Short mmCIF file of C-alpha atoms and ligand atoms in Angstrom, two decimals:
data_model
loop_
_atom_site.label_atom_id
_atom_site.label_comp_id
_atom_site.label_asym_id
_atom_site.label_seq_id
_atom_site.Cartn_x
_atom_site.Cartn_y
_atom_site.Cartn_z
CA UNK J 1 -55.22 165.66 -92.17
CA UNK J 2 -57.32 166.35 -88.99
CA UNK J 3 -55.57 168.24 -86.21
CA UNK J 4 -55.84 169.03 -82.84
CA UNK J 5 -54.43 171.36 -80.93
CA UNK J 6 -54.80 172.39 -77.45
CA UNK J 7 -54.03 175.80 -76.14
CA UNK J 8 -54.82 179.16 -77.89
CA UNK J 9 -52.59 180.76 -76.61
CA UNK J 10 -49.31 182.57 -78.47
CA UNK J 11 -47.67 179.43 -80.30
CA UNK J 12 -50.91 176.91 -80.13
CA UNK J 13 -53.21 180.06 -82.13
CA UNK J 14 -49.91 180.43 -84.45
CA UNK J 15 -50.03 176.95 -84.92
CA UNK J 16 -53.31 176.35 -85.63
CA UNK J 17 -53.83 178.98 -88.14
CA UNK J 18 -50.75 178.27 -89.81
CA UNK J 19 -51.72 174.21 -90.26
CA UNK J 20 -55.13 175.10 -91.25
CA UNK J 21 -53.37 177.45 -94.34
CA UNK J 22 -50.87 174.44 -94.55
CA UNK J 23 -54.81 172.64 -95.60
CA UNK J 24 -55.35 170.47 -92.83
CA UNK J 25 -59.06 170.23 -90.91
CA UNK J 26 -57.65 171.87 -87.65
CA UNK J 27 -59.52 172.00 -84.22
CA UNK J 28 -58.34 174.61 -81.80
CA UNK J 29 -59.29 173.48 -78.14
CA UNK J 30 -59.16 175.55 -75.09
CA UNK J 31 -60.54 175.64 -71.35
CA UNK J 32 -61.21 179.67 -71.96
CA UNK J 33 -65.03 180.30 -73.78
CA UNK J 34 -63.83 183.66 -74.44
CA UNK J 35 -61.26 182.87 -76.55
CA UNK J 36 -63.42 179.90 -78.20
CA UNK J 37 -65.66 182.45 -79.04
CA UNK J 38 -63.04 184.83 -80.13
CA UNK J 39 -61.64 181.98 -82.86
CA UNK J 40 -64.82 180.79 -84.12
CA UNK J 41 -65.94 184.65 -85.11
CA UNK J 42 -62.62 184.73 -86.88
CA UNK J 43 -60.36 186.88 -84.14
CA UNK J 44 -57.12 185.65 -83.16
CA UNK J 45 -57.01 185.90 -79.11
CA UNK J 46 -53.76 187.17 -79.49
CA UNK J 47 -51.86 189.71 -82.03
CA UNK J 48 -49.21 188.87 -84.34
CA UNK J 49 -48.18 190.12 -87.42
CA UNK J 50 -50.28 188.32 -90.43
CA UNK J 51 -52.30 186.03 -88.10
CA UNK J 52 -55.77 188.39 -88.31
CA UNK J 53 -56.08 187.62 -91.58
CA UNK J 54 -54.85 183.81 -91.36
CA UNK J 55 -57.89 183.23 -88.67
CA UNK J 56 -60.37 185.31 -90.47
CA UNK J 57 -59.76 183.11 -93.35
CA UNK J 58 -60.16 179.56 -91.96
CA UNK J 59 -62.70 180.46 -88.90
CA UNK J 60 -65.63 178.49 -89.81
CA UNK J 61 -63.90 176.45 -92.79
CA UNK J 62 -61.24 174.09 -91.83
CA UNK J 63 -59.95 175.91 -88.21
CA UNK J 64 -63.08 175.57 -85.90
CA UNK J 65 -62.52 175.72 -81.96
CA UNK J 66 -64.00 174.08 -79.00
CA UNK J 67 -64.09 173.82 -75.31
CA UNK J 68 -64.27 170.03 -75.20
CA UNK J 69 -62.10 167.21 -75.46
CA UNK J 70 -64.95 164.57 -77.48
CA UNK J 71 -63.80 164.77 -80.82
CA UNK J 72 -60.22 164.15 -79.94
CA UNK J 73 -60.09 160.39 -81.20
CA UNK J 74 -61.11 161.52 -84.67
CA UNK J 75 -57.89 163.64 -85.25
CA UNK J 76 -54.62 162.00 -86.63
CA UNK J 77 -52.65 163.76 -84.12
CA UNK J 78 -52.88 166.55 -81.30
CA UNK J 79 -50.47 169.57 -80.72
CA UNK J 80 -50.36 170.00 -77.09
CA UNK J 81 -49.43 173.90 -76.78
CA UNK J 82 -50.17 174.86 -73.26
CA UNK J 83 -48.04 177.48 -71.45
CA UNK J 84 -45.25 176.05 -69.14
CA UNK J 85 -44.85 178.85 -66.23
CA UNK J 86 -41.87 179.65 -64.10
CA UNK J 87 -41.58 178.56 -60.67
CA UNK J 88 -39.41 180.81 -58.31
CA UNK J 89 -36.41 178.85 -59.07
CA UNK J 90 -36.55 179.15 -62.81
CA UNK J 91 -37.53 175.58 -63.10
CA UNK J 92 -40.86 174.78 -65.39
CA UNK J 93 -44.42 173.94 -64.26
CA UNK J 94 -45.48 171.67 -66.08
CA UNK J 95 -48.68 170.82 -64.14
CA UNK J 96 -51.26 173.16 -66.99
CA UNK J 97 -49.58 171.01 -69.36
CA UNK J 98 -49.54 167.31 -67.72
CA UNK J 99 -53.28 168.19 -66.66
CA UNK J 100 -54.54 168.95 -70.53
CA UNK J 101 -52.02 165.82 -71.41
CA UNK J 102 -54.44 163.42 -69.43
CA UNK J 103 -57.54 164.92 -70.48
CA UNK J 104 -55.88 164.53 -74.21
CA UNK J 105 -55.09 160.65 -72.82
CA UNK J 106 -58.66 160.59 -71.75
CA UNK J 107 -60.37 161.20 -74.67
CA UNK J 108 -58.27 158.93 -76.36
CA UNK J 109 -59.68 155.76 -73.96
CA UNK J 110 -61.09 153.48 -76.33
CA UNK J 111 -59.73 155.20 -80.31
CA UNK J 112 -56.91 153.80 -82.79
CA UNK J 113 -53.62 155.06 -83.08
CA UNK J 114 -52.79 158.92 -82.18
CA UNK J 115 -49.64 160.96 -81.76
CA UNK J 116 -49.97 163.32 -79.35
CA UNK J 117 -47.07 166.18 -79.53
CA UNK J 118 -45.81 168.40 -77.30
CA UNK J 119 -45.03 171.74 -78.99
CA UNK J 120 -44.66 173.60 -74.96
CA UNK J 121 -40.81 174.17 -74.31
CA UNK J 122 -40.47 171.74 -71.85
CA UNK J 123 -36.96 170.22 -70.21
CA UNK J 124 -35.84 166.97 -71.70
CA UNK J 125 -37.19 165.10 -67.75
CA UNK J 126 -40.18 166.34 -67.92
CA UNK J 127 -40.86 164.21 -70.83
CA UNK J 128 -41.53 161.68 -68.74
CA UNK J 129 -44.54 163.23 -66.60
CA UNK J 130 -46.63 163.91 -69.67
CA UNK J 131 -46.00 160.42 -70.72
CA UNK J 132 -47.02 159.24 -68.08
CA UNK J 133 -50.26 162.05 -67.95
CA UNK J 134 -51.59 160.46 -71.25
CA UNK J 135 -50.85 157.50 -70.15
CA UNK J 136 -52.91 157.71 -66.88
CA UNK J 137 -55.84 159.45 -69.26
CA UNK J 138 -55.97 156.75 -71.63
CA UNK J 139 -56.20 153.53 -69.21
CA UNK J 140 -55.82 150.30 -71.28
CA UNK J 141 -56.16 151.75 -74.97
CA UNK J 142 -56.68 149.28 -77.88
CA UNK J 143 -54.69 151.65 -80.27
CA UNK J 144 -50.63 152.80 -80.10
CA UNK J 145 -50.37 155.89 -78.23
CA UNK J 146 -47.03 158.21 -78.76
CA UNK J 147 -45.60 161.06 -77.26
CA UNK J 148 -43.34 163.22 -79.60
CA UNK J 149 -41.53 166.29 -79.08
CA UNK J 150 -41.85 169.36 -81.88
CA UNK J 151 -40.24 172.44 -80.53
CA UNK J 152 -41.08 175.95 -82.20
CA UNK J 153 -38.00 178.12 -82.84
CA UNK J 154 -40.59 181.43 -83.65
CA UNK J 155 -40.03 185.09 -83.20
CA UNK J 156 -42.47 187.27 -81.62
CA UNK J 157 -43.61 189.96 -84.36
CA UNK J 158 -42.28 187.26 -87.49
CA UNK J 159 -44.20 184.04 -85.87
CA UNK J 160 -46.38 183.35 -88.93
CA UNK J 161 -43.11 184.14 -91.19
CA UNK J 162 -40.98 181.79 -89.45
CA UNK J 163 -43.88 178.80 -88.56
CA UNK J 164 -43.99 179.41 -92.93
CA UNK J 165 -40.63 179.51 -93.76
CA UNK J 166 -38.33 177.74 -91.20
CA UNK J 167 -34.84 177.02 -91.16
CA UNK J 168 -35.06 173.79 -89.63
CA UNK J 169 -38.15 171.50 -88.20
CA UNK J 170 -37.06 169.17 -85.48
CA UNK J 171 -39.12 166.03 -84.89
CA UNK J 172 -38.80 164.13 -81.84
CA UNK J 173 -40.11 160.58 -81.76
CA UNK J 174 -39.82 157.24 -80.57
CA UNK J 175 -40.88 155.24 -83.65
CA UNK J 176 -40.87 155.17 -87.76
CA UNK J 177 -44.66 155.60 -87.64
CA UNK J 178 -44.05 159.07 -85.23
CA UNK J 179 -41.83 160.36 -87.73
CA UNK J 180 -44.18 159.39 -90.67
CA UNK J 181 -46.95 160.80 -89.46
CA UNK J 182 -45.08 164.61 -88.56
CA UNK J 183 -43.25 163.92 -92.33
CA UNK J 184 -47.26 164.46 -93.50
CA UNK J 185 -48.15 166.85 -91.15
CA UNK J 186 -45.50 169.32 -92.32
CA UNK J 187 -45.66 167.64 -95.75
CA UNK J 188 -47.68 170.86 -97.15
CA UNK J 189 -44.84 173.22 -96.00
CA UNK J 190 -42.00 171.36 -96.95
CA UNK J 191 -43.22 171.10 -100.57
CA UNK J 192 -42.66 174.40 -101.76
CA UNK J 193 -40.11 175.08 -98.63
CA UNK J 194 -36.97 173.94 -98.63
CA UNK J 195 -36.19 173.91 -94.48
CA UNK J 196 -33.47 171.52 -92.80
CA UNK J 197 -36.11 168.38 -91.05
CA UNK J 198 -33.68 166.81 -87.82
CA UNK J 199 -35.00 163.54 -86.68
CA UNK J 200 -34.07 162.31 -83.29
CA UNK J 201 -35.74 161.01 -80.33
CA UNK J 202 -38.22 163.22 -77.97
CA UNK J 203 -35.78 164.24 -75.16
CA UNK J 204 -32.60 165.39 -77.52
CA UNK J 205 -35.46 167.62 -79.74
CA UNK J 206 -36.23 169.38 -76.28
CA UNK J 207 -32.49 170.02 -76.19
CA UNK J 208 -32.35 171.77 -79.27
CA UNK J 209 -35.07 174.19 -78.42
CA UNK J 210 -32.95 174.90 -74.85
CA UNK J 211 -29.55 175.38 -76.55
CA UNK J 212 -30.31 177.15 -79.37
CA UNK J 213 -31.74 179.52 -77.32
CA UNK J 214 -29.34 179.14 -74.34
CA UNK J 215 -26.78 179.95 -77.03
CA UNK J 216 -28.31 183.09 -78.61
CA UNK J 217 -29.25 184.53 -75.49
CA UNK J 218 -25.17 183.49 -74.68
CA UNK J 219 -24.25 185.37 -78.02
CA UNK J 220 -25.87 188.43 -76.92
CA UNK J 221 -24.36 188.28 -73.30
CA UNK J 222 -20.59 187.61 -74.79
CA UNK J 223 -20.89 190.61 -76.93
CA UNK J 224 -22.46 192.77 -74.24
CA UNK J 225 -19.27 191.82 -71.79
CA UNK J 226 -17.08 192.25 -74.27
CA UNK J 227 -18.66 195.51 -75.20
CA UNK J 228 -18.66 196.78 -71.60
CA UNK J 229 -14.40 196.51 -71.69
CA UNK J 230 -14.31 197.95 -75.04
CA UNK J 231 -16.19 200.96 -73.50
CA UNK J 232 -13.51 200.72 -70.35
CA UNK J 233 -10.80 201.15 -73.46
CA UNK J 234 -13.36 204.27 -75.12
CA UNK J 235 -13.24 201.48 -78.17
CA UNK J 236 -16.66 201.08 -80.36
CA UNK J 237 -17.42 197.46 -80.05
CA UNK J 238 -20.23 197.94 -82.88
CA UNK J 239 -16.99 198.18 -85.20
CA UNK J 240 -15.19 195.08 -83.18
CA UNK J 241 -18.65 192.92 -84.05
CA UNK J 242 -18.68 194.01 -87.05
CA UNK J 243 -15.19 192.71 -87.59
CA UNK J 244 -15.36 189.28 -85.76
CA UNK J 245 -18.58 188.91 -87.71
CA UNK J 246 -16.66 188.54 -90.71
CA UNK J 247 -15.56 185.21 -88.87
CA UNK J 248 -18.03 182.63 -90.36
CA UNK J 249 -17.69 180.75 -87.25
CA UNK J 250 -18.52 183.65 -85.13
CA UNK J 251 -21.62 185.23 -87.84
CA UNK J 252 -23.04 188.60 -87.97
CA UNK J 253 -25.94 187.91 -86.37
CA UNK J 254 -27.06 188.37 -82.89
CA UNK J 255 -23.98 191.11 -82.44
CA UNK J 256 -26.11 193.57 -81.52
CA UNK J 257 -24.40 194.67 -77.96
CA UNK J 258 -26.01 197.36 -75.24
CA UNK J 259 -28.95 196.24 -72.69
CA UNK J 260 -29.29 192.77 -72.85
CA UNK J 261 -31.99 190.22 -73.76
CA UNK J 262 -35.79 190.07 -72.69
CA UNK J 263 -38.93 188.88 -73.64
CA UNK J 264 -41.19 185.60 -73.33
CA UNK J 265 -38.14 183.05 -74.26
CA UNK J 266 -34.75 183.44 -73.65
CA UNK J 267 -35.30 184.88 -69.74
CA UNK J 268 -37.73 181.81 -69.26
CA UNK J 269 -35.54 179.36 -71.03
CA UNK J 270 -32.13 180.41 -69.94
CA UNK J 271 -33.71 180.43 -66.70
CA UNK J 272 -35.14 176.99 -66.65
CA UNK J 273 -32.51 174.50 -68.12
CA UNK J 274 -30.54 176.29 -65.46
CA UNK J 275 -32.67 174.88 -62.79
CA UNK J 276 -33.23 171.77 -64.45
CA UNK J 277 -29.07 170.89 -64.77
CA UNK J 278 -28.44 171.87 -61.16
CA UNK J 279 -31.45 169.49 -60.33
CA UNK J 280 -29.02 166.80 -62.41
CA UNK J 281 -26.28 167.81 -60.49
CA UNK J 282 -24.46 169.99 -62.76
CA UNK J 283 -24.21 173.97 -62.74
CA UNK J 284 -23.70 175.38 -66.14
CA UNK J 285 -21.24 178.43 -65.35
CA UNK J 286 -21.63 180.26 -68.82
CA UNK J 287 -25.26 180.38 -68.93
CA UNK J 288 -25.00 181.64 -65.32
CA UNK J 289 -22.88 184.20 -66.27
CA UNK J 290 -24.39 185.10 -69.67
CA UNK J 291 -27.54 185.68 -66.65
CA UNK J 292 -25.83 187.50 -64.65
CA UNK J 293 -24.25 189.73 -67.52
CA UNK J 294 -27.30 190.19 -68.93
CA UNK J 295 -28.70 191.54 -65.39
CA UNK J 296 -26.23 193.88 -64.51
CA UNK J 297 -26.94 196.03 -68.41
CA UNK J 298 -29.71 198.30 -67.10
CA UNK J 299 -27.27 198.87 -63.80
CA UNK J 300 -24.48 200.11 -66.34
CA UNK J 301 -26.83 202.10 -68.45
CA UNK J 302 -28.03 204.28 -65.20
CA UNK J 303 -24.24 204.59 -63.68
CA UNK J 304 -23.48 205.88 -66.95
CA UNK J 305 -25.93 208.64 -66.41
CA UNK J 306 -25.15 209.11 -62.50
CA UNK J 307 -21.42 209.91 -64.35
CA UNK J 308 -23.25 213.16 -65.32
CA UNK J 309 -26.01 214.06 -63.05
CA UNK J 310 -27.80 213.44 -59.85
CA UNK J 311 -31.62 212.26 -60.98
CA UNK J 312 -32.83 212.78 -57.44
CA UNK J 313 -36.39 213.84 -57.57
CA UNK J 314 -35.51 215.06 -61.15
CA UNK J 315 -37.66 214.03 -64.21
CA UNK J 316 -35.78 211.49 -66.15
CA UNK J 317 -37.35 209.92 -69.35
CA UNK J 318 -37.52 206.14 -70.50
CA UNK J 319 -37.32 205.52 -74.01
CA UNK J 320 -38.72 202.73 -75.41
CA UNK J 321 -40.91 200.00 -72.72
CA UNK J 322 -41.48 196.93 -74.89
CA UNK J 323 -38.88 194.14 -74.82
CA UNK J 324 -37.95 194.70 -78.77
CA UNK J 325 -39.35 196.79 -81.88
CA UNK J 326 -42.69 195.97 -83.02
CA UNK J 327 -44.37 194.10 -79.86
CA UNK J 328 -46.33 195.69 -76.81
CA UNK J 329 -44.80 192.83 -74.95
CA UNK J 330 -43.28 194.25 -71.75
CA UNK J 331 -42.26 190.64 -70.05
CA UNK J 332 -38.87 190.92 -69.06
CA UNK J 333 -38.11 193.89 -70.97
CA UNK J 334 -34.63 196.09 -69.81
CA UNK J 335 -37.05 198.54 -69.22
CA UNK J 336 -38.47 196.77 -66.34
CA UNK J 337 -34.79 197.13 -63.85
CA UNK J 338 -34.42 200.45 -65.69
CA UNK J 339 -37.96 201.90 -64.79
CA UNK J 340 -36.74 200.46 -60.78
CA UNK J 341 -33.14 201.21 -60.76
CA UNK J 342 -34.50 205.34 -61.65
CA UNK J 343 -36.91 204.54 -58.66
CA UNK J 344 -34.29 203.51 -56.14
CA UNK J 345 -32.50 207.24 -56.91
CA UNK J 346 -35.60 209.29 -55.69
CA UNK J 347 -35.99 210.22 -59.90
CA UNK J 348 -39.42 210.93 -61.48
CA UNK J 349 -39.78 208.58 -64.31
CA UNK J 350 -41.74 209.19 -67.24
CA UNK J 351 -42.10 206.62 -70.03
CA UNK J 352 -42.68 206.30 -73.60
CA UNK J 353 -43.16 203.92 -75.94
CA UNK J 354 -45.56 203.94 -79.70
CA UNK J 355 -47.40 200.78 -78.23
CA UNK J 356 -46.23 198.93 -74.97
CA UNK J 357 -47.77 201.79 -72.40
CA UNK J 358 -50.51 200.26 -70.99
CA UNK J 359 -48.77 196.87 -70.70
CA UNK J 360 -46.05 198.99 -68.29
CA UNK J 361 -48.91 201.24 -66.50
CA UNK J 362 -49.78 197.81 -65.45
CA UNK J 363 -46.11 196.79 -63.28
CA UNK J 364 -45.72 200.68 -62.81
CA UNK J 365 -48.86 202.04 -62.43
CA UNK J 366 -47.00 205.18 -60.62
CA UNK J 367 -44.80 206.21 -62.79
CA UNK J 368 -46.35 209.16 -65.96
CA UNK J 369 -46.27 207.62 -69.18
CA UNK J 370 -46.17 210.42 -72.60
CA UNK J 371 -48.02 210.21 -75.95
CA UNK J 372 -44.80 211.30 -77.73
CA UNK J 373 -41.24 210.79 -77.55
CA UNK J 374 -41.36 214.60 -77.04
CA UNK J 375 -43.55 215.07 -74.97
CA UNK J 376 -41.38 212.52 -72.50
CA UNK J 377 -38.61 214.31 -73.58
CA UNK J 378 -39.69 217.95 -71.95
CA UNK J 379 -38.06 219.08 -68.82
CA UNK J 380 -35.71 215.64 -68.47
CA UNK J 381 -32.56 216.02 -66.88
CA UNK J 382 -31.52 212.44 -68.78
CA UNK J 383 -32.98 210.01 -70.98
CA UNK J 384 -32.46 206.15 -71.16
CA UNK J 385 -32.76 204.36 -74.45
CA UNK J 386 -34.25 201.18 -73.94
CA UNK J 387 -35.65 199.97 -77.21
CA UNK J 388 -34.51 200.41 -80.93
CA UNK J 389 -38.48 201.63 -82.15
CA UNK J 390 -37.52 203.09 -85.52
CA UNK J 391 -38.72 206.46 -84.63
CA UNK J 392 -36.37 207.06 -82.17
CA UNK J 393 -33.49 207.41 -84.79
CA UNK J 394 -35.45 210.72 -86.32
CA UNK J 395 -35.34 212.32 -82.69
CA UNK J 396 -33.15 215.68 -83.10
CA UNK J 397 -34.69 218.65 -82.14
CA UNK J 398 -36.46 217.18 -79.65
CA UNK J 399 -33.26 217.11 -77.18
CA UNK J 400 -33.30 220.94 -77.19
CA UNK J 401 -36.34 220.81 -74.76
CA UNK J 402 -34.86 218.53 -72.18
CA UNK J 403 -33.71 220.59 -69.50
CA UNK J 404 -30.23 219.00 -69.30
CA UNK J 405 -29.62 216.93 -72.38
CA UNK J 406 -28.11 213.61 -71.70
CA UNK J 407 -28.67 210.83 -73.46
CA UNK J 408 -27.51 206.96 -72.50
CA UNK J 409 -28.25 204.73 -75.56
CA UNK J 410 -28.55 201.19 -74.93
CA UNK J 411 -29.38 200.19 -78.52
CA UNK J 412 -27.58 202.67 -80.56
CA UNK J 413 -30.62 204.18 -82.46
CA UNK J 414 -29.84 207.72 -81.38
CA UNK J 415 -28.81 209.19 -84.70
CA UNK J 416 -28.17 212.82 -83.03
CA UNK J 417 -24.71 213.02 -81.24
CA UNK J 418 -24.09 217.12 -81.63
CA UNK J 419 -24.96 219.67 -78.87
CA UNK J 420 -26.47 217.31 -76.34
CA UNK J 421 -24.34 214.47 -74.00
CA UNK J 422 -24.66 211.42 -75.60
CA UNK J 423 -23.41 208.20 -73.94
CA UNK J 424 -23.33 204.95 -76.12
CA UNK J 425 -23.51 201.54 -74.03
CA UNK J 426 -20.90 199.89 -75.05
CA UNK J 427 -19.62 202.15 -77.49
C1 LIG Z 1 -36.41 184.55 -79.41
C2 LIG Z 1 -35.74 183.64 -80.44
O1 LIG Z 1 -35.15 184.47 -81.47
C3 LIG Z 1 -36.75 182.66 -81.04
O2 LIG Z 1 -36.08 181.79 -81.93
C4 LIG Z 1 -37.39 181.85 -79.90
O3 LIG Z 1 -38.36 180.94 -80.40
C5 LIG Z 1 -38.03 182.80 -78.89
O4 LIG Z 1 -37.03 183.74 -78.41
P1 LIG Z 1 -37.95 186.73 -79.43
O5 LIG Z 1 -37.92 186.65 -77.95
O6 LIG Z 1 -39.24 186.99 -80.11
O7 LIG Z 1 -37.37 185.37 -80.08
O8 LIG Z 1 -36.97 187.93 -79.87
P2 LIG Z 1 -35.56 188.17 -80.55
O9 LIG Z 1 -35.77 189.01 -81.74
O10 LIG Z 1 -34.75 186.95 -80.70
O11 LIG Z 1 -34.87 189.14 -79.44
C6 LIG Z 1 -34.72 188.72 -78.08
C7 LIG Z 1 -34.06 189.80 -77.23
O12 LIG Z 1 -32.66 189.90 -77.56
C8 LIG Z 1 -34.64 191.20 -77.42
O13 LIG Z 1 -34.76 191.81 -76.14
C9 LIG Z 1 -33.61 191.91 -78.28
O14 LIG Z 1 -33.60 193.30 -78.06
C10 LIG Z 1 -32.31 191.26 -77.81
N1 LIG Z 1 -31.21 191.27 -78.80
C11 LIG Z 1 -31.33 190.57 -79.97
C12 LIG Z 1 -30.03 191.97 -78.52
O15 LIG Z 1 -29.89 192.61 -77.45
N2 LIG Z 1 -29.01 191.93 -79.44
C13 LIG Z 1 -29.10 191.24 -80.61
O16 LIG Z 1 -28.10 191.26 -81.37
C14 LIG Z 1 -30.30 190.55 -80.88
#
């Protein structure tokens, strides 16, 4: 088939080079000539694991991208996979998206029949505003003109994994024909894929996308609260989780307790069907609280260390700065309120991390940032684990040159306990 999709950005570039290996003719658009350029030479704009060598491939055979909007008609369908920013509130903007919706609607004036689908994560009322955006684009249009939903369910680091191999596709539509026409879009995949394909209308697929993150992100907060009072009770709630785990109804998955959730999606997410339920009306007191216990992590991580010494204007070292193994994504990473909370007691930070340093020297530009773990080890009077980076489990020796070795894990990946004062999280 012939594809559009607009926006290069994370999950529009992971979409595109994943349909063009799925063997459809796929056009990339985007408003950025850099990244245009970057495509057609056969560079992703963006890194993830597997996707080099997915654009490289297709660049210049069926994955070309373009600035403009002309071709449009001459697609069977168009991805719309523009980034949906926070407001102050937590609540979406949706304005990038509803403005490349009615240039999408535009260029659609005077074709046949087109789906257009929205793959952003937006809320299940903002359906209506990019509706109505193609709508206003498209002016009296001979042909049938739908909006479906799509949402994307992929991990940062595993994105072209999961896009190949999902667990579930959800299509949201309005109409048989919709439904048909994402059946043959994912047709490819599902051939030699056996994933779970939920058909329902556009606003309930939106839904999904909110609560199965809403209730991950939940999962992770529940086991971090109940971790904090098994610590009260000096219990090790690694060996409660892995207990209840045992529970099929509870699962093993997502047990990991210690300091909290970050990243692109379930901060922004959490956040904004929040915002968009109090705007209903109602106020969702769990996901407020699995919020609110996921803010107040970093705090317990640094009292834990004020237990055994006073960091004022002592060197303290932050381990780990991206918001999970094998990114250099920093956005919302615990390291973030750690990094401020170690400011706000007069202690000189210094930070490590294998990749993620010069997305931090960017929000902390004034903090000193090491090329090892040891070397950001040296002189500390504390250290704060922040990330589980492989590495960090071979760290022994390296203690010895701290000048007062304390060490608050909040991922338990320190494999060294003897001779130095080791504090688990929640354990
Ligand atoms: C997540 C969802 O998994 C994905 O389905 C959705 O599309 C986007 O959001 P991602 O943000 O890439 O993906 O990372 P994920 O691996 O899910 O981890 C999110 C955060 O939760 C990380 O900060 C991680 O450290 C933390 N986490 C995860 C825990 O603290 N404990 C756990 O048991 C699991």
């Amino acid at each position: 088939m012939n594809i559009n999709v607009v926006g290069s950005g994370y999950v529009g570039t992971t979409l595109a080079a994943c349909l063009a290996d799925l063997g459809h003719d796929v056009t990339a658009i985007d408003i950025d000539e850099d990244v245009v350029a970057e495509l057609n030479a056969g560079r992703p704009p963006i890194h993830e694991s597997g996707l080099d060598e997915l654009v490289a491939e297709h660049a210049g055979e069926n994955l070309r991208a373009t600035t403009l909007y002309e071709n449009v008609a001459e697609a069977d369908a168009t991805f719309l996979a523009i980034q949906t920013p926070s407001r102050e509130d937590g609540s979406i903007d949706v304005t990038p998206l509803e403005a490349a919706a009615e240039m999408t609607g535009e260029a659609l004036a005077d074709a046949g029949d087109h789906l257009v689908i929205v793959k952003s994560t937006i809320t299940p009322p903002s359906i209506d505003a990019i509706r109505d955006a193609v709508a206003e684009g498209a002016g009296d249009v001979t042909g049938r003109i739908e909006v479906a939903t799509n949402p994307e369910f992929l991990r940062e680091g595993t994105a072209v994994e999961d896009f190949l191999a999902p667990q579930k596709i959800v299509f949201g539509t309005t109409s048989e024909w919709a439904t048909e026409r994402l059946e043959e879009i994912y047709a490819p995949l599902l051939a030699d894929h056996d994933a779970h394909v939920v058909r329902t209308d556009p606003e309930t697929a939106t839904m999904i996308k909110y609560a199965n993150n809403a209730f991950l992100a939940t999962k992770i907060s529940l086991i971090n609260d109940l971790g904090n009072v098994c610590k009260e009770f000096g219990i090790d709630a690694y060996e409660v989780a892995d207990a209840i785990g045992l529970d099929d109804r509870i699962g093993e998955r997502f047990l990991r307790s210690g300091v909290g959730w970050g990243g692109s999606c379930f901060p922004k997410d959490v956040a904004a069907i929040i915002a968009a339920a109090r705007e209903s009306g109602y106020d969702p007191a769990v996901l407020e609280a699995a919020v609110e216990v996921n803010d107040r992590q970093p705090e317990r991580m640094l009292e834990l260390l004020d237990e055994h010494v006073d960091v004022e204007g002592k060197r303290v070292a932050v381990l780990g700065l991206a918001f999970k193994p094998g990114t250099d994504d920093t956005r919302n990473s615990r390291a973030i309120p750690v990094i401020k909370g170690l400011q706000d007691r007069g202690a000189d930070v210094v930070g490590y991390d294998p990749v993620a340093t010069e997305n931090m020297r960017e929000r902390f530009p004034e903090i000193e940032y090491a090329d090892s773990a040891a070397a950001a080890l040296e002189g500390t009077l504390g250290a704060l684990v922040v990330t589980d980076w492989d590495e960090f489990a071979a760290l022994d020796e390296e203690f010895d040159a701290m000048a007062d070795p304390v060490v608050v894990d909040g991922r338990r990946i320190i494999d060294r306990h003897e001779g130095i004062t080791y504090e688990g999280l929640t354990w």
